[in-house]
PDB file of C-alpha atoms in Angstrom:
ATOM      1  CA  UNK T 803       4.555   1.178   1.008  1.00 77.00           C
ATOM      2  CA  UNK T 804       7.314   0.381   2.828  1.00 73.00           C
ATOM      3  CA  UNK T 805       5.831   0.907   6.301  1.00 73.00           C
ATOM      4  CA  UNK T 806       2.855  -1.044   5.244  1.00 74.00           C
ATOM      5  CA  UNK T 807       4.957  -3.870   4.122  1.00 75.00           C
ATOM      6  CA  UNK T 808       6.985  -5.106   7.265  1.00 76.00           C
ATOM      7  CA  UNK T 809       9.781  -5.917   5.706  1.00 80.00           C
ATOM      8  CA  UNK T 810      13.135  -4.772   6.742  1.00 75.00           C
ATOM      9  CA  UNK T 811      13.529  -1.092   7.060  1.00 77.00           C
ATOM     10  CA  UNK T 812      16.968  -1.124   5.176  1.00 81.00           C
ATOM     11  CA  UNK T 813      16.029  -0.353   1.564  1.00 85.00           C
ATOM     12  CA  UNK T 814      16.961   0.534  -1.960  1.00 87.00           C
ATOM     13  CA  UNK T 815      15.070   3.175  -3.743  1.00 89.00           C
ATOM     14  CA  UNK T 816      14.619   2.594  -7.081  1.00 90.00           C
ATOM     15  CA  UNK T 817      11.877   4.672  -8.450  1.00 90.00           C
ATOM     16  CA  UNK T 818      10.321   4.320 -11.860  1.00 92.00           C
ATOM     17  CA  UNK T 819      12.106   1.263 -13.894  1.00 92.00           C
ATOM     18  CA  UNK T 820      13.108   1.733 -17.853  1.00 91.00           C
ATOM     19  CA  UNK T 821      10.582   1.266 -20.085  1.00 91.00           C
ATOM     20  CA  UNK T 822      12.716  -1.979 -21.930  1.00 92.00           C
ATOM     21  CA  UNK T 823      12.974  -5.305 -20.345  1.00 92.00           C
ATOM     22  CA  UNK T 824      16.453  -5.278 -20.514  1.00 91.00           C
ATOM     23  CA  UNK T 825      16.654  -2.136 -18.444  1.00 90.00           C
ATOM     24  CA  UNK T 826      14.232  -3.249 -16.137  1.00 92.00           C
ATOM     25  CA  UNK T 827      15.887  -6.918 -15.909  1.00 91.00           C
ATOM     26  CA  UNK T 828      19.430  -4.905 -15.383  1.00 89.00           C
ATOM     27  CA  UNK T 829      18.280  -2.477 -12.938  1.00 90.00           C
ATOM     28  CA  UNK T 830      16.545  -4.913 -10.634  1.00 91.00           C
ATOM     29  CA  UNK T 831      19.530  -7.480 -10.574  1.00 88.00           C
ATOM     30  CA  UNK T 832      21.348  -4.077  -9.747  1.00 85.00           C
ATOM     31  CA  UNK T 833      19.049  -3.089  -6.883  1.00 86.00           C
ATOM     32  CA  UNK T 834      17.851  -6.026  -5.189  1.00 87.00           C
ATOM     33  CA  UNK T 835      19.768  -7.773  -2.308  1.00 82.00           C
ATOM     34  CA  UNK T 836      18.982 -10.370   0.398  1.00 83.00           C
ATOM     35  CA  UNK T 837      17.967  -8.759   3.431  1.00 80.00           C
ATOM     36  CA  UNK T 838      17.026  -5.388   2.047  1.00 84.00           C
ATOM     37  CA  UNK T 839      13.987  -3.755   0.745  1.00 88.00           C
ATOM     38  CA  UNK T 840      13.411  -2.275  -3.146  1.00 91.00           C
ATOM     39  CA  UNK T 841      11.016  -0.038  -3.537  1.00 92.00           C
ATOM     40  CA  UNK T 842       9.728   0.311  -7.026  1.00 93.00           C
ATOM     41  CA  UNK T 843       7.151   2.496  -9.030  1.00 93.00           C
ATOM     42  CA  UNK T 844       5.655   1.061 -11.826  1.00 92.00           C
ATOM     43  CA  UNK T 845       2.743   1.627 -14.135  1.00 91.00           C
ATOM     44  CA  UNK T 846      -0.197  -1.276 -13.455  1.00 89.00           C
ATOM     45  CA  UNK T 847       0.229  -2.647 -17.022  1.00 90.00           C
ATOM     46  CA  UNK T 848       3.388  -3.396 -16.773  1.00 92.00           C
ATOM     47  CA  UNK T 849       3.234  -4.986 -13.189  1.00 92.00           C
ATOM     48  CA  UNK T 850       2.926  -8.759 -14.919  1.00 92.00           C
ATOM     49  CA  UNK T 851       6.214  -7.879 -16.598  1.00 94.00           C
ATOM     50  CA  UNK T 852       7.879  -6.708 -13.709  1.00 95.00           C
ATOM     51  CA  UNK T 853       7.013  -9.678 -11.566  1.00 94.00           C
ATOM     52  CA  UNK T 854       8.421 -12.178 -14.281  1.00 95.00           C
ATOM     53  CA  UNK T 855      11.527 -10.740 -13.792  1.00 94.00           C
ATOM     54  CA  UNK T 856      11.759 -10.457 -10.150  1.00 94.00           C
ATOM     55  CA  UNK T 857      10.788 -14.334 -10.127  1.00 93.00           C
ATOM     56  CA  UNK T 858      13.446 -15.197 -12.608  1.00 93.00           C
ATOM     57  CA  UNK T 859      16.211 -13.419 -10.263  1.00 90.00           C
ATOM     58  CA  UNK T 860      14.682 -15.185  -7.523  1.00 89.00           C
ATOM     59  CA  UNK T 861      11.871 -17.590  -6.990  1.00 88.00           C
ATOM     60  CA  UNK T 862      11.959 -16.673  -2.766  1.00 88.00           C
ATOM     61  CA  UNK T 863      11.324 -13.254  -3.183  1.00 90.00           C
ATOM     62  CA  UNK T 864       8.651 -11.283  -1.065  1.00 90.00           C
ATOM     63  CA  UNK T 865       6.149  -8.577  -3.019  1.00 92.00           C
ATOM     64  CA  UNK T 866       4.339  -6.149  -1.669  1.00 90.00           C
ATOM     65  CA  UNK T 867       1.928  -4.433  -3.886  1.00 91.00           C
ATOM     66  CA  UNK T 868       0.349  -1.001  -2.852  1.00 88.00           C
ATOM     67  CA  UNK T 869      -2.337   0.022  -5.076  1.00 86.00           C
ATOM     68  CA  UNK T 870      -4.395   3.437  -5.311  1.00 80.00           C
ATOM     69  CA  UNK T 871      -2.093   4.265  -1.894  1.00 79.00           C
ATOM     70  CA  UNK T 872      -3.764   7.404  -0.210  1.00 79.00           C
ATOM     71  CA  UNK T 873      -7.069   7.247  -1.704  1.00 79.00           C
ATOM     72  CA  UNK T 874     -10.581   5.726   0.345  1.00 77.00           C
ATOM     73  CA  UNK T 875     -10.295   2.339  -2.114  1.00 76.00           C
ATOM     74  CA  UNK T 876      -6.378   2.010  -1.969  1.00 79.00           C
ATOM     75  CA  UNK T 877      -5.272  -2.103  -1.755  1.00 82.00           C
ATOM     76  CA  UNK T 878      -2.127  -3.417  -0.537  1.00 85.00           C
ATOM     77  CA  UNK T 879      -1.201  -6.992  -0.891  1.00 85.00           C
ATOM     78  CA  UNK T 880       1.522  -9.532  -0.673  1.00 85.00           C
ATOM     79  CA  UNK T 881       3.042 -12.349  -0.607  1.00 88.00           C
ATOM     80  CA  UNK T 882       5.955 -14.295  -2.679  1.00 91.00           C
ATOM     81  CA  UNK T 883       6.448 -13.241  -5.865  1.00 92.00           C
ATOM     82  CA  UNK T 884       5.046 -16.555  -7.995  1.00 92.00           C
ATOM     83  CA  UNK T 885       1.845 -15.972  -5.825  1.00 90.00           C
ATOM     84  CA  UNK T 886       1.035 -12.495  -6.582  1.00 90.00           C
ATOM     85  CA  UNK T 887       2.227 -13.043 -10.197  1.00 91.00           C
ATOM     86  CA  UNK T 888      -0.894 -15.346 -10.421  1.00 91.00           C
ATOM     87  CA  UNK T 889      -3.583 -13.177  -8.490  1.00 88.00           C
ATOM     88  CA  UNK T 890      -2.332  -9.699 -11.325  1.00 87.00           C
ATOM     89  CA  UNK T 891      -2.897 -12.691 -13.886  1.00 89.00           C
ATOM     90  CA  UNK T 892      -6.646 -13.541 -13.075  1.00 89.00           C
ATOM     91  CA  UNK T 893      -7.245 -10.024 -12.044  1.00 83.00           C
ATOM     92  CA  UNK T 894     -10.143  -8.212 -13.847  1.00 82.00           C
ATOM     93  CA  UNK T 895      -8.719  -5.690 -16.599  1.00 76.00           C
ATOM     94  CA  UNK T 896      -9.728  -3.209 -15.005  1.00 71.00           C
ATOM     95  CA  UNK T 897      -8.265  -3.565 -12.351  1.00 72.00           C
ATOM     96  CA  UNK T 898      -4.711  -3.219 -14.141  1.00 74.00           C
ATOM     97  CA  UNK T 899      -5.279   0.913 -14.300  1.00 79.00           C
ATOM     98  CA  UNK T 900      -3.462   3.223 -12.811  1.00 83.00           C
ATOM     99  CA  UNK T 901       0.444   2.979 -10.685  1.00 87.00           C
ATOM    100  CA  UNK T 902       1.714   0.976  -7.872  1.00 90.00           C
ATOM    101  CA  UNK T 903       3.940   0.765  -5.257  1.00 91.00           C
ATOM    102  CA  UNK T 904       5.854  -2.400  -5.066  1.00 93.00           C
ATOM    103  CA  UNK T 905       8.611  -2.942  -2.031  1.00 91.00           C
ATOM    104  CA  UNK T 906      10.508  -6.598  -2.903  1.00 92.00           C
ATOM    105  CA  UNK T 907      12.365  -8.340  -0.507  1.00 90.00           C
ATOM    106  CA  UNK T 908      15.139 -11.166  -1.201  1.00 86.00           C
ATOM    107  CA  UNK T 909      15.083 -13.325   2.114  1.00 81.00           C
ATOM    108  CA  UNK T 910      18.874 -13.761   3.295  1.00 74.00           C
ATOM    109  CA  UNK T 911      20.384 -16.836   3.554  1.00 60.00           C
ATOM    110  CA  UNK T 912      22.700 -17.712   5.830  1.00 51.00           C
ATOM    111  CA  UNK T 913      26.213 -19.742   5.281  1.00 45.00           C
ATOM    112  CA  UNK T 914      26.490 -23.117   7.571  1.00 47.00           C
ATOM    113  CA  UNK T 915      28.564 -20.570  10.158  1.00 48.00           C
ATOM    114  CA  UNK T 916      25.224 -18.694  10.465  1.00 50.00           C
ATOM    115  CA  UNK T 917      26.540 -14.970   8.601  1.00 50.00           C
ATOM    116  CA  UNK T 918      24.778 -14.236   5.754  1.00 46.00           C
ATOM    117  CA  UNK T 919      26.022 -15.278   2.357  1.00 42.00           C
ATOM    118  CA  UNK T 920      27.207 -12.585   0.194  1.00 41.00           C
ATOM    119  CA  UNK T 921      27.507 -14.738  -2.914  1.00 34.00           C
ATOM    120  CA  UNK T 922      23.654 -14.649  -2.959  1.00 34.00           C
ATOM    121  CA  UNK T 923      23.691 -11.008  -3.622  1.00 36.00           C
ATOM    122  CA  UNK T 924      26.178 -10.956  -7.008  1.00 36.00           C
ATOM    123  CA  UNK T 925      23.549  -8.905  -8.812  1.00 39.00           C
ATOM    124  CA  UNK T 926      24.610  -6.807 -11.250  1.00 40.00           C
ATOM    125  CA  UNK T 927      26.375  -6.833 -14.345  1.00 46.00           C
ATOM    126  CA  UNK T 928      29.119  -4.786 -13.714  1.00 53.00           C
ATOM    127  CA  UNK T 929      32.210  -6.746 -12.595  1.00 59.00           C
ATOM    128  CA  UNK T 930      31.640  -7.957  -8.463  1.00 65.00           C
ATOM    129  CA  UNK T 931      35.003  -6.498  -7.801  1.00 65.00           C
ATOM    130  CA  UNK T 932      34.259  -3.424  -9.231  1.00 69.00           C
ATOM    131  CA  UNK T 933      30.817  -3.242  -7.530  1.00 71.00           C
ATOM    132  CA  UNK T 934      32.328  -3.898  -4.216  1.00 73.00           C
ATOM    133  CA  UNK T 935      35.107  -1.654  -4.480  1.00 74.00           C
ATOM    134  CA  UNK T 936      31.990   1.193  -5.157  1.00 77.00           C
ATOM    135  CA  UNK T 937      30.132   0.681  -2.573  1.00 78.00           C
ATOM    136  CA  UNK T 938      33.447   0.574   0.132  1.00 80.00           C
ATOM    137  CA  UNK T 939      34.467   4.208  -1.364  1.00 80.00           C
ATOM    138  CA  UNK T 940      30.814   5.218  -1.650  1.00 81.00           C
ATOM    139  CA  UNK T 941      31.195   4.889   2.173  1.00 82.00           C
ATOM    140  CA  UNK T 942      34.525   6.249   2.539  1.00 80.00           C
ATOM    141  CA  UNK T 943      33.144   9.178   0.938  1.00 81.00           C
ATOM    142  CA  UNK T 944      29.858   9.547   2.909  1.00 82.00           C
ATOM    143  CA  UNK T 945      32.258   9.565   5.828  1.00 82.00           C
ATOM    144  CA  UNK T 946      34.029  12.396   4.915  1.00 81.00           C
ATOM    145  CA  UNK T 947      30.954  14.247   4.691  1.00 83.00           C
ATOM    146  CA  UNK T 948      29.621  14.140   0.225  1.00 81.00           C
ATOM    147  CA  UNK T 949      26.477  13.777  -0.031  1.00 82.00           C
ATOM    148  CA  UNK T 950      24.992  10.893  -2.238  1.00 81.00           C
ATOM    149  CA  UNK T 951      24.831  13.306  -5.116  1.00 80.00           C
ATOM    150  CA  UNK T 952      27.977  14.301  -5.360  1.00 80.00           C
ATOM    151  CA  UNK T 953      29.097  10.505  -5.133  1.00 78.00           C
ATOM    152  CA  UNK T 954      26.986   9.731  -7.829  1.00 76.00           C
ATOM    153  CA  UNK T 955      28.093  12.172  -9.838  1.00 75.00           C
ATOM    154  CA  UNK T 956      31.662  11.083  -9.413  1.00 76.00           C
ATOM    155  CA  UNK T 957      31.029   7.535 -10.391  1.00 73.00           C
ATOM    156  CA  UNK T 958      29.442   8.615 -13.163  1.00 69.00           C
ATOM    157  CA  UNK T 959      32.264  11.454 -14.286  1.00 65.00           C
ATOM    158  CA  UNK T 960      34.836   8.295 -13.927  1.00 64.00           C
ATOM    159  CA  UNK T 961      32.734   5.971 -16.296  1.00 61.00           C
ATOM    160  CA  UNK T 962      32.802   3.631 -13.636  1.00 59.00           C
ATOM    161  CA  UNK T 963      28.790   3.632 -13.776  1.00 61.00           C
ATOM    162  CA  UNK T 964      25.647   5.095 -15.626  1.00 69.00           C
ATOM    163  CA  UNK T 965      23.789   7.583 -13.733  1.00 71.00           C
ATOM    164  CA  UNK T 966      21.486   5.644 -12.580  1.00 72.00           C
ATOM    165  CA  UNK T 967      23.684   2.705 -11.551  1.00 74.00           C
ATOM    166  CA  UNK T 968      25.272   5.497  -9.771  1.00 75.00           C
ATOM    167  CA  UNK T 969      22.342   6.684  -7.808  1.00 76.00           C
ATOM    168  CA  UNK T 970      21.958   2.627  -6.783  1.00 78.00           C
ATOM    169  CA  UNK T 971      25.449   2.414  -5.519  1.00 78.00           C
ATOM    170  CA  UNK T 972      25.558   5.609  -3.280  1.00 76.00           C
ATOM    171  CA  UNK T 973      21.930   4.774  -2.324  1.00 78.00           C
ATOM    172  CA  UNK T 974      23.230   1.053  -0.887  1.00 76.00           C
ATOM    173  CA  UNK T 975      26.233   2.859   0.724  1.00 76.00           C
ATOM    174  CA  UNK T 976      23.997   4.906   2.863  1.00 76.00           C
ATOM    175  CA  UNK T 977      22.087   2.453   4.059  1.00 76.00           C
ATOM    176  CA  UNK T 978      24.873   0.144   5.068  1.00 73.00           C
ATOM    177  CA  UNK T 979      26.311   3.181   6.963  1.00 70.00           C
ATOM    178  CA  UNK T 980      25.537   2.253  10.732  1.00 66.00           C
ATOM    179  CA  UNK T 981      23.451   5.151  12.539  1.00 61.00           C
ATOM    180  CA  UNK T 982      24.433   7.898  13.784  1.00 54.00           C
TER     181      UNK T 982
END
């Protein structure tokens, strides 16, 4: 989905989302940022769900929906977020079978001095301070050669994060690595 999407190649992985909207609200403030690509899994009936909450985090944002991906009748779609919320609404039933593929993309914005704004991208829960501070030893760590795992499990074995938040913040370290 992501190739399919055009949007930028820098992404977040996020996989399946919790089954409660809490978890799902919580994990996408957690894993979207401006400039990056999210790449969700989701089940079809809970796609209108999904959507809500991306809009409510932010109006702007980009969807990409891939649909039935590797099959003779698969569908990929797009468009901002308010817009494809509308098309899932007046969809036929049965079209709302199956999983999809959805890559999300906050636009950046840029401050008045033309760098992008990183008060846009406070999304999480956890304390900004705290969530920066992760991310700059994620990479400090990377560097020194642990692999994302073994980050994850560290921020996780020092209660600074759940698992999963853990898995978000090594993920985002790695891609704002430069390459190799």
């Amino acid at each position: 989905i992501l190739s399919a999407s055009g949007m930028p190649s820098r992404h977040v992985f996020l996989g399946f989302l919790p089954k409660s909207k809490g978890g799902r609200t919580k994990r996408l403030k957690m894993g979207l940022r401006p400039g990056f690509s999210t790449v969700v899994f989701c089940p079809m009936r809970d796609l209108e769900e999904i959507l809500q909450i991306v809009e409510k985090i932010n109006t702007n944002a980009q969807v990409v929906l891939g649909r039935e991906l590797t099959k003779p009748y698969e569908e990929v779609t797009g468009g901002k977020v308010g817009t494809l919320l509308e098309d899932i609404r007046n969809r036929p039933k049965r079209k709302n079978r199956g999983e999809a593929s959805l890559c999300i993309c906050i636009p950046s914005r840029k401050k008045e001095n033309g760098e992008p704004d990183e008060a846009v991208s406070s999304s999480s829960e956890m304390d900004e301070d705290l969530y920066n501070r992760s991310i700059t030893t994620s990479k400090r760590m990377l560097e020194r050669g642990l692999s994302p795992k073994e980050i994850c499990e560290i921020l996780s074995n020092l209660r600074i994060s759940s698992k999963k938040d853990a898995k978000i913040i090594a993920s985002r370290a790695v891609s704002e690595l430069p390459p190799l």
